[in-house]
Amino acid sequence: MSSNKNALIRYKTLDKCLKNKYRKYTLEDLIDECSEALFEFEGKESYVSKRTVQLDLQNMRSEKFGYEAPIEVYERKYYRYSDPEYSIHNISVNESDLKAMNNAVQILKQFKDFSMFKEMNGVIQKLEDSIHASSQKSIIHLDKNEQLKGLEHIDILYESIINKKVLKILYKSFTARESNTYTVHPQLLKEFNNRWFLICLYKQKMYNLALDRMERIETDDTLSFIDKELDGDEYFKDIVGVTVSEGIVPRNVIFWVDSGNAPYVKTKPLHKSQEILREDHEGTLFKICVQINFELERLLLGFGDSLVVHKPQKLRRKMEEKFNAGSKNYQNLVVPEEN
């Protein structure tokens, strides 16, 4: 369990003790209560140290989390709230807090019709009512296309990952003549370039399946689920897009971008490893360290004549071949006359 969740359980437990008017709590009592609460949550022994509880009480007294709890020590050994009506759950919010919450609600409202967020409708409505959120149009607009094929599968895929269910997916790739059934262990959902993918284990290897190519999905309760315990940030750290090749070492990709487009690449890096090697009035030389995949090639091609790949040579030649083929397509193109 994360340390943040541990802390929340301790704060909640301390709050319950400190507002209890019918029992006196020493520091040792508070330690025991916190340890017991964590044991009930985790199902295993979890001893909380004296220093941890003392820091928790200090944090609750301070402005750090906005609590400013009126915790007092009386008779030199017992802890309680000096205000018997106080609770960390009764914290009032100021005008600035309300404005921030209202902005968050406006963003959440954009997901109300997205199937996997439908259960949030009631929550969003409660938030609007409780903070008197305005009905103004959202200033922040998130790029989404709810008409994309395959979004109807998100619910079952999401639930299967959460509940660790093996799936049988009838799938037809763009290159396949017929549909095939894949028995997979779903691990992650990934959105890239306004398209959704399922990252799953299939025959002991990791695959990504596009949701828009899925025709039917069924759970298979006869098989035990294999959980690879993937961390999305770690799994995708060396790539652009969704295609991860196991055992492939990331390569240094060096490319030049002309001065008119370099600022775009500077402010929106192609990958988190991006760095500038050299720049002048004509353009900028960049370097990223990634696995070379289809998505990277498409991204680089998208810059057209404003980008030139220097290294590695294999990628440079591939880019050159694609540009030459594209040029021939334009040369041989017969455009019908307009009516």
XYZ file of C-alpha atoms in Angstrom:
339
model
C 0.000 0.000 0.000
C 1.316 3.454 -0.813
C 2.712 5.706 1.931
C 0.081 8.340 1.038
C -2.753 5.904 1.725
C -1.022 4.832 4.946
C -0.945 8.455 6.073
C -4.622 9.035 5.207
C -5.647 6.013 7.291
C -3.582 7.274 10.227
C -5.040 10.805 9.998
C -8.559 9.412 9.865
C -7.853 7.193 12.880
C -6.283 10.022 14.885
C -9.232 12.268 14.046
C -11.665 9.643 15.352
C -9.720 9.334 18.612
C -9.166 13.046 19.217
C -12.874 13.896 18.851
C -13.984 11.030 21.117
C -15.412 12.695 24.242
C -15.790 9.470 26.195
C -12.247 8.137 26.267
C -8.818 9.461 27.124
C -5.981 8.723 24.690
C -2.281 8.741 25.526
C 0.364 8.835 22.787
C 0.801 5.062 23.204
C -2.969 4.597 22.788
C -2.884 6.597 19.540
C 0.023 4.474 18.269
C -1.931 1.286 19.015
C -5.065 2.620 17.312
C -3.148 3.562 14.150
C -1.380 0.191 14.068
C -4.704 -1.614 14.485
C -6.338 0.445 11.729
C -3.552 -0.406 9.275
C -3.745 -4.063 10.282
C -7.487 -4.143 9.530
C -6.911 -2.513 6.150
C -3.893 -4.545 5.027
C -4.589 -7.837 6.791
C -1.054 -8.049 8.175
C 0.899 -6.784 11.151
C 1.805 -3.136 10.698
C 3.416 -1.344 13.639
C 3.400 2.445 13.552
C 6.356 4.113 15.248
C 6.127 6.771 17.935
C 7.935 9.275 15.717
C 5.445 8.684 12.862
C 2.433 9.471 15.052
C 4.160 12.519 16.535
C 4.819 13.827 12.998
C 1.201 13.098 12.055
C -0.037 15.156 14.999
C 2.367 17.946 14.056
C 1.137 17.906 10.446
C -2.488 17.985 11.566
C -1.761 21.010 13.774
C -0.013 22.868 10.963
C -1.278 24.523 7.782
C 0.514 21.912 5.671
C -2.680 20.083 4.688
C -5.076 22.851 5.652
C -6.188 21.097 8.842
C -4.846 23.465 11.552
C -6.334 21.015 14.037
C -6.716 22.357 17.625
C -4.912 19.405 19.228
C -4.075 19.837 22.914
C -2.378 17.744 25.579
C -4.194 17.831 28.923
C -3.189 16.417 32.274
C 0.263 16.227 30.647
C -0.458 12.898 28.951
C -3.826 12.803 27.119
C -4.598 14.092 23.609
C -7.830 15.633 22.336
C -9.294 18.487 20.288
C -9.738 21.643 22.355
C -12.822 22.291 20.221
C -15.137 19.278 20.736
C -16.940 20.033 17.452
C -13.805 19.976 15.346
C -13.009 17.271 12.780
C -10.615 17.232 9.855
C -13.633 16.299 7.750
C -15.364 19.592 8.591
C -12.761 21.879 7.045
C -14.263 24.890 5.343
C -13.041 26.038 1.946
C -12.326 29.599 0.926
C -13.226 31.413 -2.272
C -9.954 30.413 -3.934
C -10.631 26.744 -3.124
C -14.124 26.993 -4.573
C -12.792 28.512 -7.780
C -10.229 25.722 -8.158
C -12.887 23.064 -7.508
C -15.229 24.712 -9.999
C -12.520 24.580 -12.673
C -11.975 20.891 -11.909
C -15.714 20.221 -12.252
C -15.776 21.917 -15.663
C -13.033 19.541 -16.827
C -14.742 16.460 -15.344
C -18.011 17.361 -17.070
C -16.334 16.766 -20.430
C -16.147 13.055 -19.566
C -19.777 12.635 -18.478
C -20.813 10.919 -21.716
C -17.699 8.772 -22.036
C -18.872 5.238 -21.183
C -16.176 4.337 -18.650
C -16.930 7.562 -16.720
C -20.731 7.289 -16.690
C -20.654 6.221 -13.018
C -19.146 9.643 -12.250
C -22.248 11.505 -13.390
C -23.769 11.504 -9.916
C -20.481 12.469 -8.291
C -20.021 15.402 -10.650
C -23.582 16.558 -10.013
C -23.007 16.437 -6.249
C -19.835 18.467 -6.634
C -21.666 21.062 -8.716
C -24.419 21.315 -6.114
C -22.099 21.441 -3.115
C -19.774 24.142 -4.453
C -22.470 25.989 -6.394
C -20.513 25.470 -9.588
C -21.415 27.824 -12.369
C -22.919 26.587 -15.629
C -20.318 28.454 -17.676
C -18.874 26.737 -20.709
C -15.599 24.967 -20.109
C -12.540 27.072 -20.899
C -10.286 24.007 -21.023
C -11.177 21.677 -23.891
C -9.724 18.173 -23.962
C -9.174 16.468 -27.298
C -11.445 13.424 -27.471
C -13.512 11.679 -30.107
C -16.270 9.588 -28.606
C -17.311 8.336 -32.059
C -14.106 6.330 -32.409
C -14.768 2.674 -33.109
C -13.848 0.386 -30.221
C -14.648 2.697 -27.306
C -17.567 0.431 -26.426
C -14.998 -2.183 -25.338
C -13.308 0.018 -22.739
C -15.694 -0.935 -19.916
C -15.136 -4.696 -20.103
C -11.392 -4.282 -20.651
C -11.059 -1.884 -17.726
C -13.044 -4.175 -15.407
C -11.078 -7.219 -16.564
C -7.776 -5.544 -15.715
C -9.055 -4.461 -12.301
C -10.584 -7.866 -11.505
C -7.751 -9.842 -13.167
C -9.847 -11.757 -15.717
C -8.536 -13.691 -18.715
C -10.192 -12.635 -21.980
C -10.992 -14.233 -25.311
C -10.899 -11.529 -27.978
C -12.091 -11.979 -31.544
C -9.669 -9.727 -33.403
C -8.982 -8.789 -36.996
C -5.849 -6.799 -37.711
C -5.587 -4.519 -40.742
C -3.397 -7.078 -42.511
C -5.380 -10.245 -41.645
C -7.867 -11.756 -44.076
C -9.913 -13.379 -41.323
C -10.648 -12.728 -37.657
C -8.787 -14.760 -35.040
C -9.478 -15.454 -31.362
C -6.760 -14.441 -28.916
C -6.767 -15.649 -25.290
C -5.029 -12.838 -23.422
C -4.213 -11.566 -19.940
C -5.023 -7.803 -20.033
C -2.521 -5.532 -18.260
C -2.914 -1.871 -19.304
C -5.055 0.459 -21.406
C -3.134 3.036 -23.450
C -4.360 5.987 -25.513
C -2.101 7.331 -28.236
C -2.917 9.782 -31.004
C -6.644 9.564 -30.211
C -6.653 5.768 -30.543
C -6.949 3.185 -27.737
C -4.897 0.016 -27.244
C -4.933 -2.941 -24.859
C -1.514 -4.026 -23.605
C -1.817 -7.738 -22.849
C 0.066 -10.986 -22.342
C -0.443 -13.500 -25.154
C 1.514 -16.771 -25.323
C 4.094 -15.489 -22.828
C 4.752 -12.304 -24.843
C 3.441 -8.765 -24.539
C 1.205 -7.479 -27.331
C -0.783 -4.330 -27.985
C -4.217 -4.799 -29.573
C -6.134 -1.862 -31.037
C -9.649 -1.545 -29.630
C -11.042 -0.578 -33.024
C -10.043 -3.993 -34.425
C -11.804 -5.972 -31.672
C -15.051 -7.645 -32.765
C -16.073 -9.594 -29.662
C -14.784 -9.930 -26.085
C -15.619 -12.672 -23.565
C -14.163 -13.522 -20.156
C -12.633 -16.956 -19.622
C -12.963 -18.044 -15.990
C -11.342 -21.427 -16.630
C -7.829 -19.963 -16.770
C -5.756 -18.406 -14.002
C -4.831 -14.793 -14.618
C -1.148 -13.926 -15.035
C -0.409 -10.477 -13.629
C 2.780 -8.941 -15.029
C 2.356 -6.017 -12.584
C 3.275 -3.532 -15.286
C 4.045 0.040 -14.372
C 2.894 2.107 -17.354
C 5.523 4.810 -16.861
C 8.297 2.225 -16.729
C 6.915 0.041 -19.538
C 6.575 2.906 -22.036
C 9.633 4.922 -20.944
C 11.793 4.078 -23.976
C 9.250 4.507 -26.757
C 7.091 6.920 -28.677
C 3.579 5.484 -29.020
C 2.537 2.006 -27.861
C 4.768 -0.579 -29.586
C 7.316 -1.950 -27.109
C 9.750 -4.601 -28.353
C 11.108 -6.772 -25.546
C 14.880 -7.140 -25.579
C 15.414 -4.259 -28.029
C 17.901 -1.708 -26.729
C 16.950 1.979 -27.176
C 19.002 3.784 -29.845
C 20.193 7.357 -30.092
C 18.148 9.016 -32.831
C 19.734 12.249 -34.067
C 17.684 14.531 -36.269
C 17.804 18.100 -37.561
C 14.801 20.446 -37.656
C 14.756 23.731 -39.553
C 14.543 27.045 -37.704
C 10.875 27.504 -38.534
C 9.837 24.276 -36.779
C 12.556 23.836 -34.137
C 10.678 25.932 -31.534
C 7.741 23.512 -31.801
C 10.022 20.531 -31.109
C 11.729 22.397 -28.252
C 8.475 23.200 -26.492
C 6.845 19.843 -27.252
C 9.634 17.232 -27.081
C 9.200 14.066 -29.116
C 10.355 12.092 -26.059
C 11.382 12.886 -22.485
C 15.019 11.974 -23.320
C 15.223 14.761 -25.910
C 18.211 17.088 -25.782
C 19.720 19.746 -28.047
C 23.100 18.942 -29.567
C 23.613 22.043 -31.677
C 21.654 25.003 -33.008
C 22.210 27.929 -35.346
C 20.171 30.292 -37.527
C 19.316 27.480 -39.977
C 17.992 24.950 -37.487
C 18.566 22.716 -34.465
C 20.110 19.267 -34.066
C 18.245 17.098 -31.527
C 18.851 13.708 -29.934
C 16.404 11.264 -28.343
C 17.079 7.768 -26.992
C 14.227 5.412 -27.911
C 13.292 2.104 -29.463
C 12.695 2.580 -33.175
C 9.102 1.627 -33.950
C 6.309 2.364 -36.407
C 4.903 5.242 -34.348
C 8.282 7.015 -34.234
C 8.658 6.704 -38.010
C 5.178 8.152 -38.568
C 5.915 11.023 -36.204
C 9.186 11.908 -37.947
C 7.604 11.626 -41.407
C 4.891 14.018 -40.268
C 7.399 16.878 -40.217
C 7.908 16.532 -43.969
C 10.832 18.438 -45.434
C 11.431 20.387 -42.220
C 13.116 17.395 -40.512
C 16.112 15.267 -41.538
C 17.232 12.132 -39.696
C 21.027 11.914 -39.322
C 21.401 8.699 -37.297
C 21.014 5.774 -37.147
C 21.785 5.068 -40.789
C 19.122 2.344 -41.106
C 16.373 4.745 -40.012
C 17.792 7.501 -42.246
C 17.660 5.195 -45.298
C 14.132 4.102 -44.442
C 12.955 7.700 -44.179
C 14.650 8.526 -47.491
C 12.932 5.572 -49.192
C 9.528 6.656 -47.933
C 10.012 10.253 -49.093
C 11.175 9.052 -52.520
C 8.130 6.767 -52.785
C 5.871 9.631 -51.762
C 7.460 11.909 -54.337
C 6.830 9.312 -57.072
C 3.192 9.058 -55.986
C 2.791 12.789 -56.626
C 4.634 12.595 -59.950
C 2.419 9.754 -61.198
C -0.806 11.161 -59.759
C -3.643 11.694 -62.231
C -6.059 14.255 -60.842
C -9.578 14.143 -62.321
C -10.854 17.449 -63.652
C -13.310 19.312 -61.464
C -16.859 19.742 -62.755
